[in-house]
mmCIF file of C-alpha atoms and ligand atoms in Angstrom:
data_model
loop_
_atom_site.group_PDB
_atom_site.id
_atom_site.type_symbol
_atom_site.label_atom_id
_atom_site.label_comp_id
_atom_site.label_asym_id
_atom_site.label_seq_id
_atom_site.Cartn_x
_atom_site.Cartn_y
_atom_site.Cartn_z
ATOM 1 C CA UNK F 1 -75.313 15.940 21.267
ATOM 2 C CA UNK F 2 -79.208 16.356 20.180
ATOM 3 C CA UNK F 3 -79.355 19.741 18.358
ATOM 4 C CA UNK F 4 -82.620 20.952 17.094
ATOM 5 C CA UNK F 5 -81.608 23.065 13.725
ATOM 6 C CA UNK F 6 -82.624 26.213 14.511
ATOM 7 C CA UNK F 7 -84.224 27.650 10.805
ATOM 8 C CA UNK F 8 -83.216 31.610 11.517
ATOM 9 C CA UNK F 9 -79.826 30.520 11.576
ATOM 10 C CA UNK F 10 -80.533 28.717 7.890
ATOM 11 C CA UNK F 11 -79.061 25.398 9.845
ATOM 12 C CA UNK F 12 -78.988 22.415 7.382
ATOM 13 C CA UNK F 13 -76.238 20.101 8.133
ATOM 14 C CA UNK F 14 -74.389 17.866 5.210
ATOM 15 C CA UNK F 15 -74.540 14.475 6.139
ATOM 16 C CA UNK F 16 -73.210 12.937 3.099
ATOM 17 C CA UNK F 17 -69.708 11.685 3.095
ATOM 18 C CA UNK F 18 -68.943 11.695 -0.644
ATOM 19 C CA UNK F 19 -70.250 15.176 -0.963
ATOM 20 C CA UNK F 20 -67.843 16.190 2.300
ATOM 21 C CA UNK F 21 -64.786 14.604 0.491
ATOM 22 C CA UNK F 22 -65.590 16.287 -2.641
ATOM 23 C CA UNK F 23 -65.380 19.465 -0.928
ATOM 24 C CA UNK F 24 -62.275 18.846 0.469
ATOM 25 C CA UNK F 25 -60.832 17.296 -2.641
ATOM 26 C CA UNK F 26 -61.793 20.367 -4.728
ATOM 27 C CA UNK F 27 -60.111 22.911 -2.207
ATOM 28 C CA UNK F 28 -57.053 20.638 -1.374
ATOM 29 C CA UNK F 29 -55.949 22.406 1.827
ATOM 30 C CA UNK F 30 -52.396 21.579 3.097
ATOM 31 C CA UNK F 31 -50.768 21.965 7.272
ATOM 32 C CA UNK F 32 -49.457 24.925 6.678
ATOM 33 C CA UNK F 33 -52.535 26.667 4.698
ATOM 34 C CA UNK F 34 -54.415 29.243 7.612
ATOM 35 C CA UNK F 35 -58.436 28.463 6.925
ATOM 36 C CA UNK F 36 -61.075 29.557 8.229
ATOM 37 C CA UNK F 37 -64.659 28.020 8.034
ATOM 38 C CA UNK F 38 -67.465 30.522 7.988
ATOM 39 C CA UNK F 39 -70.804 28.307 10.182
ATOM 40 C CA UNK F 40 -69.237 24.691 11.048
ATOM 41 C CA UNK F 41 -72.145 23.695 12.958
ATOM 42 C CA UNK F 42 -72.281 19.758 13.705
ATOM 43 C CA UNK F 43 -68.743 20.025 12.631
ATOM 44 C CA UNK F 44 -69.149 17.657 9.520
ATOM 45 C CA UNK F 45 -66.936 19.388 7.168
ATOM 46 C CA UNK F 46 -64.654 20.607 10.267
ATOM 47 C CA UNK F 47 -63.781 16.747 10.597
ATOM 48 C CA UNK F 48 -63.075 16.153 7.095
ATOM 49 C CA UNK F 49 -60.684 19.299 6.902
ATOM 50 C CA UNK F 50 -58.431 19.281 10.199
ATOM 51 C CA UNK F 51 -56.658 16.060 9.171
ATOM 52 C CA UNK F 52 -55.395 18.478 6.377
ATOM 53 C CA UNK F 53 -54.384 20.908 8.583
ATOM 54 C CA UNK F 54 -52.177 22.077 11.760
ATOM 55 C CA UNK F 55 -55.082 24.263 12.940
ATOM 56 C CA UNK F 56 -58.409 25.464 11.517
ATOM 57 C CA UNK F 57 -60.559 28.729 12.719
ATOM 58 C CA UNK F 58 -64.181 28.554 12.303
ATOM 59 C CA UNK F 59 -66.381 31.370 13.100
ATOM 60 C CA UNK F 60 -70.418 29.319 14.502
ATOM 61 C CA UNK F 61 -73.066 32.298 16.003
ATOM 62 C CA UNK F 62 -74.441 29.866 17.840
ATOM 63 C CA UNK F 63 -74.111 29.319 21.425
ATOM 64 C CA UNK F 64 -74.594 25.913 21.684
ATOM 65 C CA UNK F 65 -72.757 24.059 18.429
ATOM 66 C CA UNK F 66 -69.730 27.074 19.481
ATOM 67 C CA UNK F 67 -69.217 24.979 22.942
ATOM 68 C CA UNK F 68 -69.927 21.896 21.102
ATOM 69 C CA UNK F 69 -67.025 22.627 19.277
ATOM 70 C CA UNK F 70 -64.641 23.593 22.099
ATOM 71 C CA UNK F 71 -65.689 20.514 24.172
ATOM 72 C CA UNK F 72 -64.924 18.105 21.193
ATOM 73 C CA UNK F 73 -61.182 15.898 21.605
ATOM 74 C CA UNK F 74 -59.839 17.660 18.705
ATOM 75 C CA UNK F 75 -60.792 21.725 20.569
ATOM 76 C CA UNK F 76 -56.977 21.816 20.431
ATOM 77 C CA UNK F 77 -56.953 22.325 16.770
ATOM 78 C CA UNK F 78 -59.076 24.918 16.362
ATOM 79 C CA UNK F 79 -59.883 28.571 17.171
ATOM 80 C CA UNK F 80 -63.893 29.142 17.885
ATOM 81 C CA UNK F 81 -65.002 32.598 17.095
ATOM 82 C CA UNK F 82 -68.600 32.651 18.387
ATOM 83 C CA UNK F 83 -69.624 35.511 16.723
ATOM 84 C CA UNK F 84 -71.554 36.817 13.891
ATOM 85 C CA UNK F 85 -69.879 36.655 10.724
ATOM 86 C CA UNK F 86 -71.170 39.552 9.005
ATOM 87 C CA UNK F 87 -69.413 41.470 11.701
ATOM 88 C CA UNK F 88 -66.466 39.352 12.082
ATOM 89 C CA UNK F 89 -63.058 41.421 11.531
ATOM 90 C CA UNK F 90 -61.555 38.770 8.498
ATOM 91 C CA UNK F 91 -58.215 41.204 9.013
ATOM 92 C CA UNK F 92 -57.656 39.563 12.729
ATOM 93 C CA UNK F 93 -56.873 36.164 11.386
ATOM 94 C CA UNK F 94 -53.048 35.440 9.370
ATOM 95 C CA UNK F 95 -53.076 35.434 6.023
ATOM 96 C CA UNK F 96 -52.983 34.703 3.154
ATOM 97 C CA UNK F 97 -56.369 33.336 4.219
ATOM 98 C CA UNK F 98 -58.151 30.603 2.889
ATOM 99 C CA UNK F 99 -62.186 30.556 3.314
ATOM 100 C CA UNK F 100 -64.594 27.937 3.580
ATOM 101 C CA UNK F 101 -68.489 27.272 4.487
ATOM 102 C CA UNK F 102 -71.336 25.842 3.928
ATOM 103 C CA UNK F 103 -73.096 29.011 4.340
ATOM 104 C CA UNK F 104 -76.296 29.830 6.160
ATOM 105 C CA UNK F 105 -78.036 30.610 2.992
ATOM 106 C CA UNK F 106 -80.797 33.679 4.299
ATOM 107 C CA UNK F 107 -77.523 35.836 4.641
ATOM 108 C CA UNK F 108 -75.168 34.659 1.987
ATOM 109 C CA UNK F 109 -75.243 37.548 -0.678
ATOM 110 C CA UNK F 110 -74.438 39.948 2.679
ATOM 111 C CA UNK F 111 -71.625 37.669 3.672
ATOM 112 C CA UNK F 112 -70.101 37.666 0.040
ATOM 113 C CA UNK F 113 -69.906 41.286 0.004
ATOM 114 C CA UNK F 114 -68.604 41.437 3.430
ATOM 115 C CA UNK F 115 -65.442 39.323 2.375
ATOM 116 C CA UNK F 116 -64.905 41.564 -0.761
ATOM 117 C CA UNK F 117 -62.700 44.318 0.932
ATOM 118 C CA UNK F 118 -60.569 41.447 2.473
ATOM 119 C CA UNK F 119 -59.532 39.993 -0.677
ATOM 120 C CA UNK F 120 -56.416 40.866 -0.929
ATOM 121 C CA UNK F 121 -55.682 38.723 2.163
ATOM 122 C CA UNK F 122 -57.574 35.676 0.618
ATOM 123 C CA UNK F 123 -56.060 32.872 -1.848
ATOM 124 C CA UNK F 124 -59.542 31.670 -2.279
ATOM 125 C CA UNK F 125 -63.058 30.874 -0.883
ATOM 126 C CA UNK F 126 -65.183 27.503 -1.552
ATOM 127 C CA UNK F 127 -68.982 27.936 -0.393
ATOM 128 C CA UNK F 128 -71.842 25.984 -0.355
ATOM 129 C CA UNK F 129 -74.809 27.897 -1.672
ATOM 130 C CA UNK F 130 -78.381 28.290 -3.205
ATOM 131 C CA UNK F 131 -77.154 26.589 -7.156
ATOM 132 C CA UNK F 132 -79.933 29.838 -7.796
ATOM 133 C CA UNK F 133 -77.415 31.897 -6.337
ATOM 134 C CA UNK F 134 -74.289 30.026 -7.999
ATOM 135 C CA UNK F 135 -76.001 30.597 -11.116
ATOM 136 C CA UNK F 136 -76.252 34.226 -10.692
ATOM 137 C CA UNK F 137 -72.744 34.660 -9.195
ATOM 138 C CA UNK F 138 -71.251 32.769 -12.480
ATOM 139 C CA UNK F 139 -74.236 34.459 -15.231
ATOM 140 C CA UNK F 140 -72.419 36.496 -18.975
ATOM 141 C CA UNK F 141 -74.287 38.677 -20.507
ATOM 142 C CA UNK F 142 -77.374 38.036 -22.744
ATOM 143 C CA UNK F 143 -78.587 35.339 -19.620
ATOM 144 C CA UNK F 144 -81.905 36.113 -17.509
ATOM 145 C CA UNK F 145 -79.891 34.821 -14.669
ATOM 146 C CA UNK F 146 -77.063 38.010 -15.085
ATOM 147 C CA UNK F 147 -77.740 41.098 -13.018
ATOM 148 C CA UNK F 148 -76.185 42.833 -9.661
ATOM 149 C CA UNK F 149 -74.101 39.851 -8.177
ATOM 150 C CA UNK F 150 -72.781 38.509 -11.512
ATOM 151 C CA UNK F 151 -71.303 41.506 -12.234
ATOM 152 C CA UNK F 152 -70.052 42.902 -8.655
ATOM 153 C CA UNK F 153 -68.392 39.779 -8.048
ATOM 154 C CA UNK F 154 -67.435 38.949 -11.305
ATOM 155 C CA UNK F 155 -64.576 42.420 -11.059
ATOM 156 C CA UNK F 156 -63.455 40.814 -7.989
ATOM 157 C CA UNK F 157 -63.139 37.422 -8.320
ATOM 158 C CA UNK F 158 -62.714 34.136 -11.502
ATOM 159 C CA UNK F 159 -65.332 32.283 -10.223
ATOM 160 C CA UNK F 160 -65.837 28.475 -10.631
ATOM 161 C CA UNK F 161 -69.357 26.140 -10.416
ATOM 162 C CA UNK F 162 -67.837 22.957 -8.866
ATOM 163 C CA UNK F 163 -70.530 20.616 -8.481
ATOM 164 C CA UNK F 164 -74.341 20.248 -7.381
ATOM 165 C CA UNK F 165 -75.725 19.007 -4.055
ATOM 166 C CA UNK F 166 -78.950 17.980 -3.313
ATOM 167 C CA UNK F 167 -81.282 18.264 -0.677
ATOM 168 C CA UNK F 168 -81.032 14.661 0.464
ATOM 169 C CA UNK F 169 -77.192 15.109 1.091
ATOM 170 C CA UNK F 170 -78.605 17.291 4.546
ATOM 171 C CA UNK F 171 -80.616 17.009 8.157
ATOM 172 C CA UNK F 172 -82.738 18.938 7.706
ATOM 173 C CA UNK F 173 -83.233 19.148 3.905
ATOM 174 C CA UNK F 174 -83.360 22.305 2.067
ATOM 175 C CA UNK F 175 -85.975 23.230 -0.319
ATOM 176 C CA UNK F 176 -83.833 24.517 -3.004
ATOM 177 C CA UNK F 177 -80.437 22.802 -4.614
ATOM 178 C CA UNK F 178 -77.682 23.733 -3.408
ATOM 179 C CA UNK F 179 -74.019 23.173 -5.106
ATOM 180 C CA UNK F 180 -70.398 24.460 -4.124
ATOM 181 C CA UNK F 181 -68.483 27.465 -5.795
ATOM 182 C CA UNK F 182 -65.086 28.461 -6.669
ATOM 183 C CA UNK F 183 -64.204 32.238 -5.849
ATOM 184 C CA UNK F 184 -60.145 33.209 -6.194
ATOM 185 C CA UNK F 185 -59.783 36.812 -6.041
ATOM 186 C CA UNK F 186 -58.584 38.293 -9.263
ATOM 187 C CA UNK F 187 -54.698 39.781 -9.374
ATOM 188 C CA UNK F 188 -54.577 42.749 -6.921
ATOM 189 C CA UNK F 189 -53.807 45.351 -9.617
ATOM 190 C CA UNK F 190 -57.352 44.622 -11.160
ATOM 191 C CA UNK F 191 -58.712 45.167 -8.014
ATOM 192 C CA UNK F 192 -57.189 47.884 -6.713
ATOM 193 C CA UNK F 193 -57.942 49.903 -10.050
ATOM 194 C CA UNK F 194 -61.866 49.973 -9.919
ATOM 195 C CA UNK F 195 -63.025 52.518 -8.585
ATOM 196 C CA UNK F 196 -65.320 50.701 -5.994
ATOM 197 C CA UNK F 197 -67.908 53.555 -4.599
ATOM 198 C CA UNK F 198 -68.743 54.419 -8.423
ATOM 199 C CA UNK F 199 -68.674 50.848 -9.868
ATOM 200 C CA UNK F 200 -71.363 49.944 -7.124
ATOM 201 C CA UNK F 201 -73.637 52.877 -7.821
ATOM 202 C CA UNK F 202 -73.665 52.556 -11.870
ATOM 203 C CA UNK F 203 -74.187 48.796 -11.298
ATOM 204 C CA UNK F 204 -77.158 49.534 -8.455
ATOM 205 C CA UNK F 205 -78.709 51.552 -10.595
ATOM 206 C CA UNK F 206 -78.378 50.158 -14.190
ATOM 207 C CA UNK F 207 -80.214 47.046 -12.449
ATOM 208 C CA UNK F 208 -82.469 48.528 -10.698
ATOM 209 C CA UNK F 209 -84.767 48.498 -12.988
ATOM 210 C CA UNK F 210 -83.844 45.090 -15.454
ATOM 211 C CA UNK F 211 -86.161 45.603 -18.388
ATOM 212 C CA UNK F 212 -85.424 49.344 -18.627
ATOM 213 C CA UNK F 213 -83.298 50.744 -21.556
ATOM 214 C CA UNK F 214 -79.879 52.284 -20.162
ATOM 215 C CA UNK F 215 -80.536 55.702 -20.762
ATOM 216 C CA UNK F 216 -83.339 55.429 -18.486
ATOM 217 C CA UNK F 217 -81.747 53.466 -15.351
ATOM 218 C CA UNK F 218 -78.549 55.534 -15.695
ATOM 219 C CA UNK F 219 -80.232 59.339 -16.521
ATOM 220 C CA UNK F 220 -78.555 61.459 -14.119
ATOM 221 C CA UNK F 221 -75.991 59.017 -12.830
ATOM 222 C CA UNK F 222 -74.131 58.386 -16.011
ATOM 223 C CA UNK F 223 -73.441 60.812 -18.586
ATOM 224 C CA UNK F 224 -74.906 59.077 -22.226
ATOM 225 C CA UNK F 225 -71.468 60.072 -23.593
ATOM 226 C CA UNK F 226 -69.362 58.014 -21.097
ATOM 227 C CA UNK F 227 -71.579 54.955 -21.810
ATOM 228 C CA UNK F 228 -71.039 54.860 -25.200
ATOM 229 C CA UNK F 229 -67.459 55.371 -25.049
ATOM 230 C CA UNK F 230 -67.823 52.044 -23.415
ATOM 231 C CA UNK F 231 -69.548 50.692 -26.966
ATOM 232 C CA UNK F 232 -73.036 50.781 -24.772
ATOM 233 C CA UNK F 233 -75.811 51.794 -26.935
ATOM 234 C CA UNK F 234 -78.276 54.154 -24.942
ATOM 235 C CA UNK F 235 -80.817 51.542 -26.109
ATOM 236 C CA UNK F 236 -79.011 48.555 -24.579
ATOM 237 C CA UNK F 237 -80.480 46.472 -21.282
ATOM 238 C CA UNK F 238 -78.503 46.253 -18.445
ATOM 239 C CA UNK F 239 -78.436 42.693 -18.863
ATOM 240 C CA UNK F 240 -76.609 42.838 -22.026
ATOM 241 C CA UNK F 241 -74.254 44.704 -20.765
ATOM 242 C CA UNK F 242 -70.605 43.107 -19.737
ATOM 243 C CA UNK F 243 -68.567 43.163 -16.615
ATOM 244 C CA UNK F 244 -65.678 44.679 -18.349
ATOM 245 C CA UNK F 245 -68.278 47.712 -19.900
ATOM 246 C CA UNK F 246 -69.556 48.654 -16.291
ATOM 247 C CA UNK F 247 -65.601 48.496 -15.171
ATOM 248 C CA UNK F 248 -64.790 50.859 -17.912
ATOM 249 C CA UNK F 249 -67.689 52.958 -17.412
ATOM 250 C CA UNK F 250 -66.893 53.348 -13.956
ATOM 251 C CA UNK F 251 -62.770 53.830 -14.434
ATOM 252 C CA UNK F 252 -64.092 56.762 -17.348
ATOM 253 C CA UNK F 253 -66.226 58.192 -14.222
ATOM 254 C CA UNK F 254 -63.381 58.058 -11.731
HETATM 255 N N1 SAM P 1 -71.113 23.563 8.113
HETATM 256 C C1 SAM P 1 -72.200 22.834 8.691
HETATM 257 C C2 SAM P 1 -72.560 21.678 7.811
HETATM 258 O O1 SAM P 1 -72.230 21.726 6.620
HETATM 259 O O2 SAM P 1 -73.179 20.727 8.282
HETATM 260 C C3 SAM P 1 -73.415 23.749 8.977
HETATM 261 C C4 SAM P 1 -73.923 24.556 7.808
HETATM 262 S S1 SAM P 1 -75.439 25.407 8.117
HETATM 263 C C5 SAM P 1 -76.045 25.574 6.478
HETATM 264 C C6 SAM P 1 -74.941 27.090 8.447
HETATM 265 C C7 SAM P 1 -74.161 27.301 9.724
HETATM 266 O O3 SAM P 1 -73.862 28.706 9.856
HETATM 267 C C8 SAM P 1 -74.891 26.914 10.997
HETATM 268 O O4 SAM P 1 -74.031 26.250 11.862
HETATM 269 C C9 SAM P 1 -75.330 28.265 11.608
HETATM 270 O O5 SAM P 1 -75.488 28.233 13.003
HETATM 271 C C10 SAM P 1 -74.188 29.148 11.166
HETATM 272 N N2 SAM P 1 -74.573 30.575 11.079
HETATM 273 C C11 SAM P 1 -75.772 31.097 10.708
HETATM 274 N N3 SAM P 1 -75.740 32.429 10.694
HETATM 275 C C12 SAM P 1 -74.471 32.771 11.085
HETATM 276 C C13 SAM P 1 -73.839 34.020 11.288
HETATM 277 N N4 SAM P 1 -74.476 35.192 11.068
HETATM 278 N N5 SAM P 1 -72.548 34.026 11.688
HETATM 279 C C14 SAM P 1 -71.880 32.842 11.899
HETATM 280 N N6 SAM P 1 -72.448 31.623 11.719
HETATM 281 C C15 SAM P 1 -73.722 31.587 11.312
#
């Protein structure tokens, strides 16, 4: 099939095989695992997982590369949900779920926040992504690259940088590096103790503003006391602040 990559659906298809095995090497999947691929496209890494498996459900918007998919020999193996994924219901498939993509990258901060409610369903999630954005997702404290998305995701998941990719490994290249990430939801009593509304807000706003002092981003969100109960000077950045601070912060709000 001739498919013209269509850019506002961030189409870039891997092409390497290496790359494709490393994947698969790095998330192991077994028959009886349930996965689901988030954007399978050309099918490339579709073909390199359902040897692996006893049936594979990939979600594709669109129209075209979905009935690709359904016409190919192997349509008997998988479940095609043509459908957005930002809207897709992750609860509708069995778990424990396993999640995989290399993921349109204009939409892939939404997308990780859509999963984060479903992760006590998921064993774990391997995406392909901006390394910028792998960078920030896996950022301590005291780095330029730390802000929002280290610390929202780092409550929720351990999160591993696997290995880079670059642009010559797709058709169409990307302009940026891309590389593949790690993400197993922590244990679900961690979870299930922050307090998510507040830990969102006190996050949203400490970083709102980056190079502001604390006292500043947070006045009227975050009593000064609570803070430095937390051992957070009123001084401090939000940057050098840690994950496990912003939790406590939050829990001492709750
Ligand atoms: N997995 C394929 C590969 O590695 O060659 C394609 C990856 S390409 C970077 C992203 C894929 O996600 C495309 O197939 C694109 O059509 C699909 N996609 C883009 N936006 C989507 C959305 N909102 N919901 C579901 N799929 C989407």
């Amino acid at each position: 099939m001739n498919h013209t990559a269509r850019k506002r659906f961030g189409q870039h298809f891997l092409t390497d095989p290496r790359i494709l095995a490393n994947i698969v090497g790095e998330m192991h999947p077994r028959p009886e695992d349930h996965v689901v691929e988030i954007g399978p496209g050309l099918g490339a890494l579709t073909h390199c997982l359902l040897p692996h498996l006893k049936h594979l459900h990939v979600i594709e918007i669109d129209r075209d590369l979905a009935a690709k998919l359904r016409s190919e020999p192997l349509a008997a193996q998988i479940t095609v949900h043509e459908t957005d994924v930002l809207t897709f219901n992750f609860a509708s498939l069995p778990s424990p779920l396993r999640v995989v993509g290399n993921l349109p990258y204009n939409i892939s901060s939404p997308i990780l926040f859509a999963l984060l409610p479903h992760a006590s369903h998921i064993v774990d999630q391997h995406f392909m992504l901006q390394k910028e954005v792998i960078d920030r997702m896996v950022a301590q404290p005291g780095c330029s690259t730390f802000g929002r998305l280290s610390v929202m995701l780092q409550a929720y998941y351990d999160m591993e940088h696997l290995f880079d990719v670059p642009p010559e490994s797709f058709d169409p290249p990307p302009r940026v590096m891309s590389a593949i990430v790690r993400m197993v939801p922590k244990p679900q009593a961690h979870r299930e103790a922050i307090p998510h509304a507040v830990f969102a807000r006190i996050v949203g706003t400490a970083f709102a503003q980056k190079r502001k002092m604390i006292r500043n981003n947070w006045a009227g969100v975050v009593p000064t006391e609570l803070s430095e109960q937390a051992g957070i000077a009123p001084t401090s950045r939000a940057e050098d602040i840690s994950c496990a601070q912003f939790l406590e912060v939050a829990r001492n709000m709750a």
